[in-house]
C-alpha positions as a Markdown table, in Angstrom:
| # | Residue | x | y | z |
|---|---|---|---|---|
| 1 | Met | 168.3 | 168.3 | 158.4 |
| 2 | Cys | 171.8 | 169.1 | 157.3 |
| 3 | Arg | 174.6 | 166.7 | 156.1 |
| 4 | Ser | 176.5 | 167.0 | 159.3 |
| 5 | Ser | 173.4 | 166.2 | 161.3 |
| 6 | Ala | 172.6 | 163.2 | 159.0 |
| 7 | Ser | 176.2 | 162.0 | 159.2 |
| 8 | Ala | 176.2 | 162.3 | 163.0 |
| 9 | Leu | 173.0 | 160.4 | 163.2 |
| 10 | Ile | 174.1 | 157.6 | 160.8 |
| 11 | Gly | 177.5 | 157.3 | 162.7 |
| 12 | Gly | 175.7 | 157.0 | 166.1 |
| 13 | Gly | 177.7 | 157.3 | 169.3 |
| 14 | Ala | 178.1 | 160.4 | 171.4 |
| 15 | Gly | 177.9 | 162.6 | 168.3 |
| 16 | Ala | 174.3 | 161.5 | 167.7 |
| 17 | Arg | 172.6 | 163.0 | 170.7 |
| 18 | Gly | 169.9 | 164.9 | 169.1 |
| 19 | Leu | 167.9 | 165.7 | 166.0 |
| 20 | Cys | 164.3 | 166.8 | 166.3 |
| 21 | Gly | 160.7 | 166.5 | 166.8 |
| 22 | Ser | 158.5 | 168.9 | 164.9 |
| 23 | Ala | 159.4 | 172.0 | 167.0 |
| 24 | Asp | 163.1 | 171.1 | 167.2 |
| 25 | Trp | 163.0 | 170.4 | 163.5 |
| 26 | Arg | 161.8 | 174.0 | 162.7 |
| 27 | Arg | 164.2 | 175.5 | 165.2 |
| 28 | Gly | 167.1 | 173.5 | 163.7 |
| 29 | Arg | 166.2 | 174.7 | 160.2 |
| 30 | Arg | 166.0 | 178.4 | 161.3 |
| 31 | Arg | 169.3 | 178.0 | 163.2 |
| 32 | Arg | 171.0 | 176.5 | 160.2 |
| 33 | Arg | 169.8 | 179.2 | 157.9 |
| 34 | Ala | 171.1 | 181.7 | 160.5 |
| 35 | Val | 174.5 | 180.0 | 160.6 |
| 36 | Arg | 174.8 | 180.0 | 156.8 |
| 37 | Thr | 173.8 | 183.6 | 156.7 |
| 38 | Met | 176.4 | 184.6 | 159.3 |
| 39 | Ala | 179.0 | 182.6 | 157.4 |
| 40 | Gly | 178.3 | 184.7 | 154.3 |
| 41 | Pro | 180.1 | 184.6 | 151.0 |
| 42 | Gly | 183.5 | 184.9 | 152.6 |
| 43 | Leu | 184.0 | 181.2 | 152.9 |
| 44 | Val | 187.0 | 179.7 | 151.2 |
| 45 | Ala | 186.4 | 176.9 | 148.8 |
| 46 | Gly | 186.7 | 173.6 | 150.7 |
| 47 | Asp | 185.7 | 175.1 | 154.1 |
| 48 | Val | 182.9 | 173.4 | 155.9 |
| 49 | Val | 180.4 | 175.1 | 158.2 |
| 50 | Val | 179.3 | 172.6 | 160.8 |
| 51 | Asp | 175.8 | 173.7 | 161.6 |
| 52 | Ala | 174.8 | 170.8 | 163.9 |
| 53 | Leu | 175.1 | 170.7 | 167.7 |
| 54 | Pro | 174.8 | 167.0 | 168.5 |
| 55 | Tyr | 175.4 | 167.5 | 172.2 |
| 56 | Phe | 172.6 | 170.0 | 172.3 |
| 57 | Asp | 170.0 | 169.0 | 169.7 |
| 58 | Gln | 167.3 | 166.7 | 170.7 |
| 59 | Gly | 165.1 | 164.2 | 168.9 |
| 60 | Tyr | 167.7 | 162.0 | 167.1 |
| 61 | Glu | 165.8 | 158.9 | 168.3 |
| 62 | Ala | 162.4 | 160.2 | 167.1 |
| 63 | Pro | 160.6 | 157.9 | 164.7 |
| 64 | Gly | 161.5 | 158.4 | 161.0 |
| 65 | Val | 164.5 | 160.7 | 161.7 |
| 66 | Arg | 167.1 | 158.1 | 161.0 |
| 67 | Glu | 165.4 | 157.1 | 157.8 |
| 68 | Ala | 165.2 | 160.8 | 156.8 |
| 69 | Ala | 168.9 | 161.2 | 157.4 |
| 70 | Ala | 169.8 | 158.1 | 155.4 |
| 71 | Ala | 167.6 | 159.3 | 152.6 |
| 72 | Leu | 169.4 | 162.7 | 152.5 |
| 73 | Val | 172.8 | 161.0 | 152.4 |
| 74 | Glu | 171.6 | 158.6 | 149.7 |
| 75 | Glu | 170.3 | 161.4 | 147.6 |
| 76 | Glu | 173.5 | 163.4 | 147.8 |
| 77 | Thr | 175.7 | 160.4 | 147.0 |
| 78 | Arg | 173.5 | 159.6 | 144.0 |
| 79 | Arg | 173.7 | 163.2 | 142.7 |
| 80 | Tyr | 177.4 | 163.6 | 143.4 |
| 81 | Arg | 179.6 | 163.2 | 140.4 |
| 82 | Pro | 183.4 | 163.9 | 140.8 |
| 83 | Thr | 184.7 | 166.1 | 138.1 |
| 84 | Lys | 188.4 | 165.5 | 138.7 |
| 85 | Asn | 190.9 | 163.1 | 140.3 |
| 86 | Tyr | 191.3 | 164.4 | 143.9 |
| 87 | Leu | 194.5 | 162.3 | 144.3 |
| 88 | Ser | 196.3 | 163.8 | 141.3 |
| 89 | Tyr | 198.6 | 165.9 | 143.5 |
| 90 | Leu | 200.0 | 162.7 | 145.0 |
| 91 | Pro | 203.1 | 161.1 | 143.4 |
| 92 | Ala | 202.8 | 157.9 | 141.5 |
| 93 | His | 202.9 | 154.8 | 143.6 |
| 94 | Asp | 206.1 | 152.8 | 143.7 |
| 95 | Tyr | 205.1 | 149.4 | 145.0 |
| 96 | Ser | 208.6 | 148.0 | 144.5 |
| 97 | Ala | 210.4 | 150.5 | 146.7 |
| 98 | Phe | 210.7 | 148.0 | 149.6 |
| 99 | Glu | 211.2 | 144.9 | 147.6 |
| 100 | Thr | 214.4 | 143.0 | 148.1 |
| 101 | Glu | 216.0 | 140.7 | 145.4 |
| 102 | Ile | 214.7 | 137.6 | 147.2 |
| 103 | Met | 211.1 | 139.1 | 147.4 |
| 104 | Arg | 211.3 | 140.1 | 143.7 |
| 105 | Asn | 212.3 | 136.6 | 142.6 |
| 106 | Glu | 209.6 | 135.1 | 144.8 |
| 107 | Phe | 207.0 | 137.4 | 143.3 |
| 108 | Glu | 208.2 | 136.5 | 139.8 |
| 109 | Arg | 207.9 | 132.7 | 140.7 |
| 110 | Leu | 204.4 | 133.2 | 142.0 |
| 111 | Ala | 203.4 | 135.1 | 138.8 |
| 112 | Ala | 204.8 | 132.3 | 136.7 |
| 113 | Arg | 203.0 | 129.7 | 138.8 |
| 114 | Gln | 206.2 | 127.8 | 139.4 |
| 115 | Pro | 206.4 | 125.3 | 142.3 |
| 116 | Leu | 208.4 | 126.2 | 145.4 |
| 117 | Glu | 211.9 | 124.8 | 145.4 |
| 118 | Leu | 212.6 | 122.4 | 148.2 |
| 119 | Leu | 215.3 | 123.0 | 150.8 |
| 120 | Ser | 218.6 | 121.7 | 149.4 |
| 121 | Met | 220.5 | 119.4 | 151.7 |
| 122 | Lys | 223.3 | 118.9 | 149.3 |
| 123 | Arg | 225.7 | 121.0 | 151.3 |
| 124 | Tyr | 225.4 | 118.6 | 154.3 |
| 125 | Glu | 226.2 | 115.5 | 152.3 |
| 126 | Leu | 229.6 | 113.7 | 152.3 |
| 127 | Pro | 229.8 | 112.0 | 149.0 |
| 128 | Ala | 232.7 | 109.7 | 148.2 |
| 129 | Pro | 234.6 | 110.1 | 144.9 |
| 130 | Ser | 232.9 | 108.4 | 142.0 |
| 131 | Ser | 234.1 | 105.1 | 140.7 |
| 132 | Gly | 236.1 | 106.7 | 138.0 |
| 133 | Gln | 237.9 | 108.9 | 140.5 |
| 134 | Lys | 238.9 | 106.3 | 143.1 |
| 135 | Asn | 242.6 | 106.9 | 142.3 |
| 136 | Asp | 242.3 | 110.7 | 141.9 |
| 137 | Ile | 244.1 | 112.4 | 144.8 |
| 138 | Thr | 242.4 | 115.8 | 144.0 |
| 139 | Ala | 238.9 | 114.2 | 144.3 |
| 140 | Trp | 239.8 | 112.6 | 147.6 |
| 141 | Gln | 241.3 | 116.0 | 148.8 |
| 142 | Glu | 238.0 | 117.7 | 148.0 |
| 143 | Cys | 236.1 | 115.0 | 150.0 |
| 144 | Val | 238.4 | 115.6 | 152.9 |
| 145 | Asn | 238.0 | 119.3 | 152.8 |
| 146 | Asn | 234.2 | 118.9 | 152.6 |
| 147 | Ser | 234.3 | 116.6 | 155.7 |
| 148 | Met | 236.5 | 119.1 | 157.6 |
| 149 | Ala | 234.0 | 121.9 | 156.7 |
| 150 | Gln | 231.1 | 119.8 | 157.8 |
| 151 | Leu | 232.9 | 119.0 | 161.1 |
| 152 | Glu | 233.7 | 122.6 | 161.7 |
| 153 | His | 230.2 | 123.6 | 161.1 |
| 154 | Gln | 228.9 | 121.1 | 163.6 |
| 155 | Ala | 231.5 | 122.3 | 166.1 |
| 156 | Val | 230.3 | 125.9 | 165.7 |
| 157 | Arg | 226.8 | 124.7 | 166.2 |
| 158 | Ile | 227.8 | 123.0 | 169.5 |
| 159 | Glu | 229.6 | 126.1 | 170.6 |
| 160 | Asn | 226.6 | 128.3 | 169.9 |
| 161 | Leu | 224.4 | 125.9 | 171.9 |
| 162 | Glu | 226.8 | 126.0 | 174.8 |
| 163 | Leu | 226.9 | 129.8 | 174.7 |
| 164 | Met | 223.1 | 129.9 | 174.5 |
| 165 | Ser | 222.8 | 127.6 | 177.5 |
| 166 | Gln | 225.1 | 129.9 | 179.5 |
| 167 | His | 223.9 | 133.3 | 178.4 |
| 168 | Gly | 220.5 | 132.7 | 176.7 |
| 169 | Cys | 218.5 | 133.1 | 179.9 |
| 170 | Asn | 220.0 | 136.5 | 180.6 |
| 171 | Ala | 219.6 | 137.6 | 177.0 |
| 172 | Trp | 215.9 | 136.6 | 177.1 |
| 173 | Lys | 215.4 | 138.5 | 180.4 |
| 174 | Val | 216.9 | 141.6 | 178.9 |
| 175 | Tyr | 214.8 | 141.2 | 175.8 |
| 176 | Asn | 211.7 | 140.8 | 177.9 |
| 177 | Glu | 212.6 | 143.8 | 180.0 |
| 178 | His | 212.8 | 145.8 | 176.7 |
| 179 | Leu | 209.4 | 144.5 | 175.7 |
| 180 | Val | 207.9 | 145.5 | 179.0 |
| 181 | His | 209.4 | 148.9 | 178.7 |
| 182 | Met | 208.0 | 149.3 | 175.2 |
| 183 | Ile | 204.6 | 148.2 | 176.4 |
| 184 | Glu | 204.6 | 150.7 | 179.3 |
| 185 | Gln | 205.6 | 153.5 | 176.9 |
| 186 | Ala | 202.8 | 152.5 | 174.5 |
| 187 | Gln | 200.3 | 152.3 | 177.3 |
| 188 | Lys | 201.3 | 155.8 | 178.6 |
| 189 | Glu | 201.0 | 157.1 | 175.1 |
| 190 | Leu | 197.6 | 155.5 | 174.8 |
| 191 | Gln | 196.4 | 157.0 | 178.0 |
| 192 | Lys | 197.6 | 160.4 | 176.9 |
| 193 | Leu | 195.8 | 160.1 | 173.6 |
| 194 | Arg | 192.6 | 159.0 | 175.4 |
| 195 | Lys | 192.9 | 161.9 | 177.8 |
| 196 | Asn | 193.3 | 164.3 | 174.9 |
| 197 | Ile | 190.3 | 162.8 | 173.2 |
| 198 | Gln | 188.2 | 163.1 | 176.3 |
| 199 | Asp | 189.4 | 166.7 | 176.9 |
| 200 | Leu | 188.5 | 167.5 | 173.3 |
| 201 | Asn | 185.1 | 165.9 | 173.6 |
| 202 | Trp | 184.4 | 167.9 | 176.8 |
| 203 | Gln | 185.5 | 171.1 | 175.1 |
| 204 | Arg | 183.2 | 170.4 | 172.2 |
| 205 | Lys | 180.4 | 169.6 | 174.5 |
| 206 | Asn | 180.9 | 172.8 | 176.6 |
| 207 | Met | 181.2 | 174.9 | 173.4 |
| 208 | Gln | 178.0 | 173.3 | 171.9 |
| 209 | Leu | 176.0 | 173.7 | 175.1 |
| 210 | Thr | 177.1 | 177.3 | 175.4 |
| 211 | Ala | 176.3 | 178.0 | 171.8 |
| 212 | Gly | 173.0 | 176.1 | 172.1 |
| 213 | Ala | 172.0 | 178.1 | 175.2 |
| 214 | Lys | 172.8 | 181.4 | 173.3 |
| 215 | Leu | 170.9 | 180.3 | 170.3 |
| 216 | Arg | 167.9 | 179.3 | 172.4 |
| 217 | Glu | 168.0 | 182.7 | 174.1 |
| 218 | Met | 168.2 | 184.4 | 170.7 |
| 219 | Glu | 165.4 | 182.3 | 169.4 |
| 220 | Ser | 163.3 | 183.2 | 172.4 |
| 221 | Thr | 164.0 | 186.9 | 171.8 |
| 222 | Trp | 163.1 | 186.4 | 168.1 |
| 223 | Val | 159.9 | 184.7 | 169.0 |
| 224 | Ser | 159.1 | 187.5 | 171.5 |
| 225 | Leu | 159.8 | 190.2 | 168.9 |
| 226 | Val | 157.7 | 188.4 | 166.2 |
| 227 | Ser | 154.9 | 188.1 | 168.7 |
| 228 | Lys | 155.1 | 191.8 | 169.5 |
| 229 | Asn | 155.1 | 192.7 | 165.8 |
| 230 | Tyr | 152.1 | 190.5 | 165.4 |
| 231 | Glu | 150.3 | 192.2 | 168.3 |
| 232 | Ile | 151.3 | 195.6 | 166.9 |
| 233 | Glu | 150.0 | 194.7 | 163.4 |
| 234 | Arg | 146.7 | 193.4 | 164.9 |
| 235 | Thr | 146.3 | 196.5 | 167.0 |
| 236 | Ile | 147.0 | 198.6 | 163.9 |
| 237 | Val | 144.3 | 196.7 | 161.9 |
| 238 | Gln | 141.8 | 197.2 | 164.8 |
| 239 | Leu | 142.5 | 200.9 | 164.9 |
| 240 | Glu | 142.2 | 201.2 | 161.2 |
| 241 | Asn | 138.8 | 199.4 | 161.4 |
| 242 | Glu | 137.7 | 201.6 | 164.2 |
| 243 | Ile | 138.8 | 204.7 | 162.3 |
| 244 | Ser | 136.9 | 203.4 | 159.2 |
| 245 | Gln | 133.8 | 202.8 | 161.3 |
| 246 | Ile | 134.1 | 206.3 | 162.9 |
| 247 | Lys | 134.4 | 207.9 | 159.5 |
| 248 | Gln | 131.5 | 205.9 | 158.2 |
| 249 | Gln | 129.4 | 207.0 | 161.2 |
| 250 | His | 130.4 | 210.6 | 160.8 |
| 251 | Gly | 129.6 | 210.4 | 157.1 |
| 252 | Glu | 126.1 | 209.0 | 157.9 |
| 253 | Ala | 125.5 | 211.7 | 160.5 |
| 254 | Asn | 126.5 | 214.4 | 158.1 |
| 255 | Lys | 124.1 | 213.1 | 155.5 |
| 256 | Glu | 121.3 | 213.1 | 158.1 |
| 257 | Asn | 122.1 | 216.7 | 159.1 |
| 258 | Ile | 122.1 | 217.8 | 155.5 |
| 259 | Gln | 118.8 | 216.1 | 154.8 |
| 260 | Gln | 117.2 | 217.8 | 157.9 |
| 261 | Asp | 118.5 | 221.2 | 156.8 |
| 262 | Phe | 116.8 | 220.8 | 153.4 |
| 263 | Gln | 113.6 | 219.7 | 155.0 |
């Protein structure tokens, strides 16, 4: 069993439609050797020869096959030792690239284990001048200015509420229409991706079935040729035995003739 077959078996799903019984196992091993031989030494480092046909192979559900695949994967992961950092070509991570000043301050507060500051309501207060500033005109002027600012702030809030009551419904309708349009676009893209995946799976299945049928035909031809060679070798051995027997009979006959001549 190869790694691709083992991985397909462990992963399950449509890709795990076949490994082997005893006959399929032997055929799969011969086929994989043939694929590796055809690949030859011209493979570039990093290329992978996928020598499994999960849509064509049979026997993935046979007893002991899943355990054998898991054992192969476990053995390879145990022997594998990386010799270099495969992420060395990537730039160094900059985790603070998207941090704002507020986020940075909050992260620093969390790192220092400081409590969260409560929301300050001081700006909404209307304090009177202190007892020592009762006769200070400047202090009273600041209180009046603060009161006017608070009043204006409340007036703006009331105006915003009135505007929202008049136009808020239409704004939400437009917003919801945009959301519906985004959902429709996302669903169309999802359907397109699913169709592409289905087409790709059908293409893989057709390619694997075609390749499997060709491999089965080639295997049948190979078995036929091997059988013929075996028959030829057996016939040759029989002929050699017959020739040896004929030579032996001729030798014995010659000996008898020679003995009769001397008598």
